[in-house]
Amino acid sequence: MASAKYIFVTGGVTSSLGKGIISASLAKLLQARGYRVTIQKLDPYINVDPGTLNPYEHGECYVTEDGAETDLDLGHYERFLNVPTSQANNITTGRIYLSVITKERKGDYLGKTVQVVPHITDEIKNSIKLLGNTGKFDIIVTEVGGTVGDIESLPYIEAIRQLKWEMQSNCITIHLTLVPFLSAAGELKTKPTQHSVKMLLESGVQPDILVCRTEKPLTSEIRRKVALFCNVATEAVIESIDAESIYDVPLLMYKEALDKVVLKKLNLTSDKEPELSVWRSFLQKLKYPKNEVHIGLIGKYVELKDAYKSIAEALIHAGTENESVVKIHWIHSESLLDENVSEKLKGLKGILVAPGFGERGIEGKIAAIHYARENKIPFLGICLGMQCAVIEFARNVLGLKEAHSSEMKKDTPDPVIDIMESQKKVTKKGGTMRLGAYTCNLKPGSKVHKLYKEDQITERHRHRFEFNNKYLDQFQAAGMVPTGINPLSSLVEIVEMPKHPWFVGVQFHPEYKSTVDKPHPLFVDFVKAALETK
Ligand code: GLN
């Protein structure tokens, strides 16, 4: 079997140029040409994973099937490729050092001095080769976080330099840079790109392709200039102009022939054009919606939209599937009170209460659910959102006035949401939640059974607390029923209210599994219900 080919994507000039989207778009085109592709992200920070990071620091934490807590770019990779990622797809400096130091403590280095070069760089190289060695992929796109010139990126760039030397034509580097437009001069400027490439050259890496982010089209003169000063072919200077939607980028890259240039440099052939019919029809529906629907997203990080990235994208997919545009109203849960909730949520046709941790904003979430339940507005509660729905029902329907989650109130007399038995002794914070994919049996005839069209599903989890089964009979008798149960642990994964037009709470995170190819049925049906709400 031929060995896997590697494409490294580095970034220059500034952060936020969209390396993740460029990587995902290129991977999409190569996949559409019939190659088996995956994408890996190298993150230069010292946290072992982003699971312990506050969303304000790093946006959403994306969870993979195998329970890895990863960078939100992995969400884009899955949404674009519709192929699951895993722990191997996200490497951090913290993870690299943890592994090296663990080996050192075991004595694996046989008395040697352990150093950045070669020990850290070897560890990085091994982690990069891991996906290629599985035999499951023809091409691995590896995105290096941060910007070239950052102190913390240096070991990664050195690892890439060595790999380029070892793998020769089996590996290329794409550098994403900025070509700014100076309005005072009325011109695009190439100097920042030249400097950025020089910086890469100082580390011994010559980029093979330059992707230039720009607000204005690159003229052929600019392309020639960049090519000449940065030692790349003119055809390898790719324009990446600002796009209306991230989902436009694969087609923009196709127009620029990025995929063709990449294949040529990797000595790969492709006799057919990329098969993008599903993608194109998705874009068509996205661009020309027939209807519009207003949905409230209640959370406590709403000023930072990245904290709910996968939910927002899942709503876009679901809207498109319904040939409609979903207008998300980002509502801060701390601003909601029983007294103002009907005013603040007026006109919304669907209410989604987001996942989260800790006490802040919890009463606002409960007030929103109270409003949605009583006014028969479609409601979707995700993880903490489902837990809040259970608390609301306990307080306002079962009359358990002090009901709460033991996460928020340890000594509540009615812990309707309680810590899992297996979590009671856990003191370490990193990687210790109930994480990753678990199976769930759906109750025949329930709403979820109808919309998933399956008896058993698997969904991804990330939490410590659960529905307390001691209260199950009481809930069921009063109209909130469990319709999804974990077959091994009997944990309640889904609750519904059959008397309400659309009221579903899920303990898992369906948003992680929504992709362009497969919009998630739960979101699709939720948006459909919202569209039908008068
Ligand atoms: N904080 C809750 C728990 O740990 C919910 C977590 C979440 O919403 N992801 O159970």
XYZ file of C-alpha atoms and ligand atoms in Angstrom:
544
model
C 0.000 0.000 0.000
C 1.304 3.448 -0.908
C 2.179 5.579 2.096
C -0.066 8.466 3.063
C 0.657 11.948 1.755
C 0.894 14.909 4.106
C -0.158 18.505 3.634
C 0.930 20.954 6.317
C -0.961 24.199 6.652
C 0.813 27.017 8.479
C -0.355 30.555 9.093
C 1.441 33.860 8.805
C 1.074 37.607 9.413
C -1.862 37.390 11.801
C -4.196 34.965 13.492
C -7.859 34.532 12.490
C -7.174 34.147 8.754
C -9.239 30.976 8.731
C -6.679 28.167 8.503
C -9.273 25.718 9.766
C -11.721 26.561 6.994
C -9.028 26.520 4.290
C -7.797 23.137 5.547
C -11.347 21.767 5.664
C -12.143 23.164 2.210
C -9.050 21.662 0.604
C -9.750 18.345 2.328
C -13.326 18.483 1.024
C -12.134 18.948 -2.570
C -9.651 16.089 -2.293
C -12.333 13.886 -0.743
C -14.717 14.847 -3.549
C -12.057 13.636 -5.982
C -12.167 10.212 -4.368
C -9.313 10.371 -1.870
C -9.663 9.262 1.746
C -8.765 12.379 3.687
C -8.569 13.439 7.301
C -7.496 16.640 9.011
C -5.386 17.044 12.114
C -4.884 20.133 14.269
C -1.693 20.861 16.193
C -2.304 23.334 19.019
C 0.748 25.029 20.545
C -0.670 25.658 24.029
C 0.358 23.819 27.181
C -3.087 22.658 28.289
C -3.304 18.932 27.583
C -6.651 19.546 25.884
C -9.126 22.433 25.686
C -11.502 20.609 28.062
C -10.266 22.613 31.015
C -10.334 25.932 29.137
C -13.007 28.515 29.745
C -15.086 29.118 26.580
C -14.041 32.786 26.795
C -10.475 31.611 26.188
C -11.000 29.155 23.437
C -14.622 28.983 22.266
C -16.401 25.663 22.195
C -14.798 22.424 23.249
C -15.595 19.876 20.535
C -16.039 16.239 21.581
C -15.171 13.329 19.276
C -16.703 9.848 19.135
C -13.858 8.405 21.205
C -14.401 11.018 23.904
C -11.535 13.413 23.178
C -12.126 17.032 24.187
C -10.726 18.961 21.243
C -10.376 22.239 19.396
C -13.461 23.651 17.712
C -11.775 23.393 14.300
C -12.364 19.637 14.477
C -16.047 20.502 14.323
C -15.468 22.205 10.966
C -13.500 19.197 9.762
C -16.385 16.850 10.555
C -19.051 19.202 9.227
C -17.184 19.488 5.925
C -15.983 15.895 5.498
C -18.737 13.968 7.270
C -16.039 11.615 8.625
C -15.549 11.252 12.401
C -12.323 12.534 13.940
C -10.644 11.151 17.054
C -8.092 11.982 19.729
C -5.336 11.494 17.151
C -6.722 14.440 15.179
C -5.857 16.983 17.874
C -2.394 17.284 19.381
C -1.427 19.967 21.893
C 1.955 20.931 23.253
C 0.642 19.875 26.654
C -0.110 16.383 25.376
C 3.306 16.115 23.702
C 5.160 17.142 26.870
C 2.966 14.951 29.072
C 3.879 11.959 26.961
C 7.603 12.782 26.871
C 7.762 13.454 30.616
C 5.837 10.264 31.383
C 8.351 8.294 29.291
C 11.239 10.059 31.014
C 9.865 9.100 34.439
C 9.556 5.482 33.294
C 13.196 5.543 32.258
C 12.479 5.069 28.581
C 15.214 7.479 27.514
C 17.922 5.321 29.109
C 19.778 8.092 30.871
C 19.851 10.507 27.953
C 19.331 14.247 28.400
C 15.757 14.866 27.236
C 15.591 17.888 24.913
C 13.227 19.811 22.647
C 15.254 18.538 19.691
C 15.103 15.573 19.200
C 12.719 14.299 21.895
C 9.869 16.791 21.667
C 10.162 17.050 17.885
C 10.240 13.234 17.569
C 7.107 13.004 19.691
C 5.426 15.574 17.425
C 6.523 13.673 14.319
C 5.166 10.413 15.724
C 1.846 12.056 16.525
C 1.664 13.443 12.989
C 2.426 10.030 11.453
C -0.136 8.252 13.614
C -3.107 8.912 11.319
C -1.115 7.991 8.222
C -0.037 4.720 9.826
C -3.640 3.582 10.346
C -3.878 2.856 6.622
C -7.309 4.487 6.634
C -6.286 7.648 4.812
C -4.570 8.586 1.549
C -4.009 12.199 2.540
C -3.610 13.878 5.926
C -4.019 17.627 6.143
C -2.258 18.898 9.266
C -3.096 22.392 10.414
C -0.554 24.066 12.681
C -2.220 26.411 15.181
C -0.820 29.870 15.847
C 1.244 32.060 13.551
C 4.736 31.444 12.179
C 7.229 33.309 14.345
C 5.442 32.502 17.605
C 7.942 31.081 20.086
C 5.608 28.232 20.943
C 5.165 27.108 17.304
C 8.902 26.562 16.777
C 9.087 22.841 17.658
C 6.189 22.148 15.269
C 7.854 24.000 12.401
C 11.095 22.128 13.098
C 9.176 18.822 13.047
C 7.687 19.800 9.684
C 11.131 20.727 8.328
C 12.395 17.271 9.260
C 9.336 15.508 7.851
C 9.653 17.409 4.560
C 13.209 16.188 4.340
C 12.283 12.602 5.189
C 9.159 12.331 3.070
C 10.275 14.415 0.082
C 7.489 14.484 -2.501
C 5.044 12.785 -0.145
C 4.575 16.010 1.702
C 3.965 19.693 0.983
C 3.451 22.892 2.947
C 0.749 25.456 2.348
C 1.236 28.834 3.983
C -1.845 30.976 4.607
C -1.023 34.660 4.690
C -2.613 38.068 4.388
C -2.414 40.481 1.452
C -3.907 43.617 2.983
C -5.558 46.391 0.995
C -4.361 49.845 1.998
C -7.170 52.220 1.172
C -4.935 55.311 1.480
C -2.679 53.885 -1.236
C -5.541 52.165 -3.049
C -3.379 49.034 -3.366
C -2.929 45.489 -2.201
C 0.361 45.061 -0.341
C 2.556 41.966 -0.560
C 5.272 42.890 1.947
C 3.650 41.179 4.975
C 3.469 37.962 2.951
C 7.102 38.295 1.874
C 8.169 38.761 5.488
C 6.080 35.881 6.680
C 7.605 33.521 4.117
C 11.060 34.777 5.078
C 10.293 33.836 8.657
C 9.355 30.315 7.563
C 12.542 30.117 5.499
C 14.596 31.032 8.556
C 13.219 27.847 10.107
C 14.189 25.906 6.989
C 10.720 25.497 5.504
C 9.985 26.623 1.950
C 6.220 26.750 1.395
C 5.011 25.053 -1.777
C 1.741 26.942 -2.035
C 0.639 30.326 -0.714
C -3.005 30.964 0.060
C -3.485 34.716 0.303
C -6.385 36.079 2.296
C -7.584 39.307 0.735
C -10.526 41.680 0.574
C -9.952 42.451 -3.141
C -9.159 40.116 -6.041
C -5.449 39.479 -6.599
C -4.294 40.892 -9.938
C -1.982 38.789 -12.081
C 0.725 41.335 -11.349
C 0.350 40.776 -7.598
C 0.368 37.022 -8.100
C 3.582 37.221 -10.124
C 5.198 39.459 -7.531
C 4.302 37.164 -4.629
C 5.527 34.173 -6.629
C 8.842 35.812 -7.496
C 9.669 37.017 -4.000
C 8.504 33.886 -2.218
C 9.962 31.200 -4.540
C 6.681 29.586 -5.561
C 5.098 29.024 -8.969
C 2.549 31.673 -10.000
C -0.146 28.984 -10.208
C 0.648 28.180 -6.564
C -0.395 31.658 -5.432
C -4.006 31.117 -4.475
C -6.472 33.887 -3.780
C -8.740 33.463 -0.777
C -11.160 36.334 -0.955
C -13.583 37.136 1.895
C -16.623 34.883 1.552
C -20.248 35.350 2.552
C -20.344 31.955 4.238
C -17.685 29.436 5.261
C -19.550 26.917 3.091
C -18.599 28.949 -0.027
C -14.891 28.403 0.559
C -14.526 24.907 -0.990
C -15.969 26.184 -4.262
C -13.825 29.317 -4.148
C -10.759 27.115 -3.664
C -11.931 24.910 -6.526
C -12.139 27.968 -8.787
C -8.580 28.825 -7.826
C -7.571 25.213 -8.601
C -5.995 24.730 -5.174
C -6.822 21.020 -5.284
C -5.208 20.584 -8.708
C -2.014 22.353 -7.666
C -1.862 20.217 -4.514
C -2.341 16.954 -6.419
C 0.334 17.897 -8.925
C 2.830 18.704 -6.181
C 2.060 15.421 -4.422
C 2.414 13.461 -7.678
C -1.177 12.316 -7.409
C -3.615 12.120 -10.262
C -7.319 12.605 -10.520
C -9.016 12.030 -13.813
C -12.446 13.186 -12.728
C -13.780 16.467 -11.419
C -14.736 16.634 -7.718
C -18.199 15.214 -6.989
C -19.823 18.090 -5.109
C -23.504 17.741 -5.965
C -24.668 17.438 -2.334
C -22.528 20.412 -1.391
C -23.834 22.514 -4.260
C -27.453 21.728 -3.511
C -26.841 22.596 0.159
C -25.379 25.949 -0.923
C -28.295 26.585 -3.249
C -30.774 26.111 -0.394
C -28.598 28.150 1.954
C -28.477 31.090 -0.461
C -32.113 31.088 -1.545
C -34.256 30.222 1.480
C -38.017 30.207 1.071
C -38.834 31.025 4.698
C -37.349 32.559 7.787
C -37.707 31.422 11.384
C -36.634 33.106 14.622
C -35.110 30.916 17.307
C -33.782 32.008 20.684
C -30.492 30.516 21.861
C -30.300 30.957 25.621
C -26.832 30.683 27.069
C -24.354 32.480 29.233
C -21.572 33.017 26.699
C -23.735 34.560 23.971
C -21.418 37.541 23.494
C -18.916 34.967 22.260
C -20.611 33.117 19.430
C -17.713 30.637 19.119
C -18.772 29.139 22.451
C -21.824 27.673 20.696
C -20.223 27.069 17.282
C -21.578 23.579 16.640
C -25.103 24.515 17.752
C -25.161 27.539 15.444
C -23.871 25.433 12.535
C -26.365 22.639 13.257
C -29.152 25.247 13.104
C -27.825 26.459 9.739
C -27.834 22.858 8.432
C -31.343 22.276 9.802
C -32.636 25.550 8.359
C -31.222 24.630 4.952
C -32.842 21.194 5.106
C -36.149 23.023 5.719
C -35.348 25.465 2.874
C -35.403 28.243 5.443
C -33.031 30.575 7.139
C -32.778 30.333 10.915
C -32.309 33.723 12.544
C -30.665 33.067 15.875
C -31.450 35.473 18.703
C -28.580 35.216 21.142
C -30.076 35.749 24.583
C -28.058 36.046 27.758
C -29.560 33.796 30.427
C -28.537 36.250 33.152
C -30.846 38.848 31.608
C -33.936 36.633 31.968
C -36.279 36.712 34.951
C -39.773 35.300 35.429
C -41.022 38.900 35.247
C -39.453 39.823 31.889
C -39.241 36.493 30.101
C -42.447 36.856 28.057
C -41.330 40.297 26.914
C -37.790 39.170 26.050
C -38.797 35.977 24.238
C -41.823 37.448 22.476
C -42.142 36.436 18.834
C -39.627 33.592 18.991
C -40.849 30.378 17.371
C -38.381 28.091 19.051
C -36.282 28.149 22.208
C -32.993 26.328 22.570
C -31.338 26.221 25.985
C -27.613 25.638 25.646
C -25.159 23.410 27.510
C -23.050 24.852 30.296
C -21.470 24.509 33.696
C -22.010 26.186 37.037
C -24.631 28.328 38.669
C -24.384 31.580 36.698
C -27.449 32.283 34.577
C -29.222 29.102 35.635
C -32.439 30.750 36.872
C -32.791 32.616 33.551
C -32.578 29.318 31.679
C -35.259 27.846 33.937
C -37.480 30.918 33.374
C -37.110 30.530 29.584
C -38.113 26.864 29.790
C -41.107 27.704 31.993
C -42.213 30.162 29.298
C -41.661 27.678 26.433
C -43.489 24.884 28.270
C -46.532 26.941 29.202
C -46.806 28.781 25.882
C -46.308 25.616 23.848
C -43.259 26.967 22.031
C -40.955 24.328 20.531
C -38.143 23.699 22.992
C -34.832 21.899 22.646
C -32.677 21.543 25.760
C -29.121 20.328 25.328
C -27.209 18.805 28.259
C -27.491 21.521 30.940
C -30.511 22.739 28.934
C -32.172 19.336 29.443
C -31.204 19.334 33.115
C -32.824 22.773 33.532
C -36.010 21.470 31.888
C -36.103 18.693 34.479
C -35.590 21.179 37.325
C -38.276 23.506 35.954
C -40.767 20.635 35.701
C -39.958 19.444 39.227
C -40.478 22.905 40.692
C -43.506 24.096 38.753
C -45.378 20.887 37.954
C -44.387 18.410 40.663
C -44.392 21.147 43.298
C -40.896 20.335 44.536
C -40.131 24.017 45.092
C -36.484 23.580 46.013
C -35.634 21.026 43.375
C -32.236 21.591 41.798
C -29.155 19.943 40.382
C -26.630 18.984 43.021
C -24.075 20.733 40.779
C -25.665 24.086 41.655
C -26.955 23.342 45.155
C -25.236 20.518 46.984
C -27.769 20.308 49.808
C -30.984 20.579 47.782
C -33.722 18.410 49.341
C -34.696 17.285 45.817
C -31.638 16.604 43.643
C -33.606 15.769 40.500
C -30.284 16.081 38.669
C -27.507 14.399 40.593
C -23.869 13.514 40.269
C -23.248 10.096 38.737
C -22.145 7.439 41.205
C -18.963 6.912 39.185
C -18.164 10.631 39.374
C -18.409 10.983 43.158
C -14.789 10.138 43.869
C -13.365 12.020 40.889
C -11.304 15.029 41.922
C -9.227 15.692 38.806
C -10.847 18.056 36.327
C -9.129 17.127 33.036
C -10.728 14.453 30.846
C -12.792 12.943 33.661
C -16.381 13.612 32.588
C -18.709 11.134 30.889
C -17.237 11.721 27.445
C -17.779 10.527 23.902
C -20.307 8.293 22.187
C -22.834 6.193 24.136
C -25.735 4.183 22.797
C -29.299 5.069 23.620
C -32.513 3.092 23.038
C -35.460 5.106 21.783
C -38.954 4.490 23.089
C -41.230 3.188 20.315
C -43.791 5.753 19.222
C -42.000 8.695 20.839
C -41.180 11.888 18.960
C -37.482 11.063 18.901
C -38.184 7.546 17.662
C -40.110 9.017 14.744
C -37.598 11.665 13.848
C -34.449 9.548 14.169
C -36.260 6.674 12.386
C -34.130 4.274 14.436
C -34.530 2.120 17.539
C -31.035 2.698 18.796
C -28.764 5.697 18.307
C -25.360 6.801 19.517
C -24.671 10.369 20.577
C -21.761 12.142 22.223
C -21.670 13.211 25.844
C -19.761 15.662 28.028
C -21.098 16.002 31.556
C -20.917 14.758 35.153
C -24.534 15.038 36.279
C -27.593 12.995 35.297
C -31.318 12.682 35.670
C -31.958 11.149 39.103
C -33.898 7.930 38.488
C -35.405 8.064 42.006
C -37.850 10.630 40.619
C -38.618 8.820 37.382
C -42.135 7.591 38.265
C -43.201 10.992 39.528
C -42.077 12.699 36.319
C -43.646 10.123 34.105
C -47.004 10.284 35.882
C -47.065 14.063 35.531
C -46.234 14.170 31.805
C -42.482 14.393 31.369
C -41.390 11.021 30.039
C -38.030 9.423 29.357
C -37.894 8.447 25.683
C -34.207 7.657 25.411
C -32.479 5.282 27.827
C -28.899 4.080 27.954
C -29.241 0.283 27.656
C -26.222 -0.444 29.862
C -26.619 2.037 32.694
C -30.375 2.809 32.524
C -29.504 6.494 32.565
C -32.145 8.804 31.105
C -30.707 10.374 27.942
C -33.849 12.013 26.530
C -36.999 13.472 28.066
C -40.110 14.561 26.181
C -43.510 16.019 27.004
C -46.061 14.239 24.796
C -48.736 16.851 25.585
C -46.547 19.703 24.320
C -46.248 20.261 20.534
C -42.443 19.911 20.600
C -40.528 19.634 23.861
C -37.330 17.570 23.915
C -34.417 17.582 26.347
C -31.282 15.585 25.550
C -28.478 14.764 27.946
C -26.082 14.410 25.014
C -24.788 16.891 22.411
C -26.480 16.266 19.060
C -24.815 19.392 17.607
C -21.456 17.593 17.291
C -22.863 15.184 14.723
C -24.616 17.585 12.349
C -22.842 17.870 8.983
C -23.549 19.390 5.569
C -24.119 15.900 4.159
C -26.238 14.836 7.130
C -28.040 17.636 8.969
C -29.002 16.302 12.404
C -32.604 14.975 12.539
C -33.240 16.473 15.980
C -32.334 19.969 14.786
C -34.148 19.475 11.489
C -37.372 18.504 13.267
C -36.994 21.260 15.869
C -36.656 23.898 13.133
C -39.586 22.329 11.263
C -41.716 22.601 14.407
C -40.619 26.211 14.866
C -41.623 26.962 11.261
C -45.058 25.484 11.953
C -45.560 27.529 15.132
C -48.112 30.298 14.760
N -22.798 20.956 33.989
C -23.613 19.851 33.589
C -22.960 18.520 33.930
O -21.763 18.435 34.095
C -23.945 19.930 32.111
C -22.759 19.891 31.203
C -23.057 20.299 29.788
O -24.019 21.022 29.532
N -22.221 19.913 28.863
O -23.618 17.524 34.016
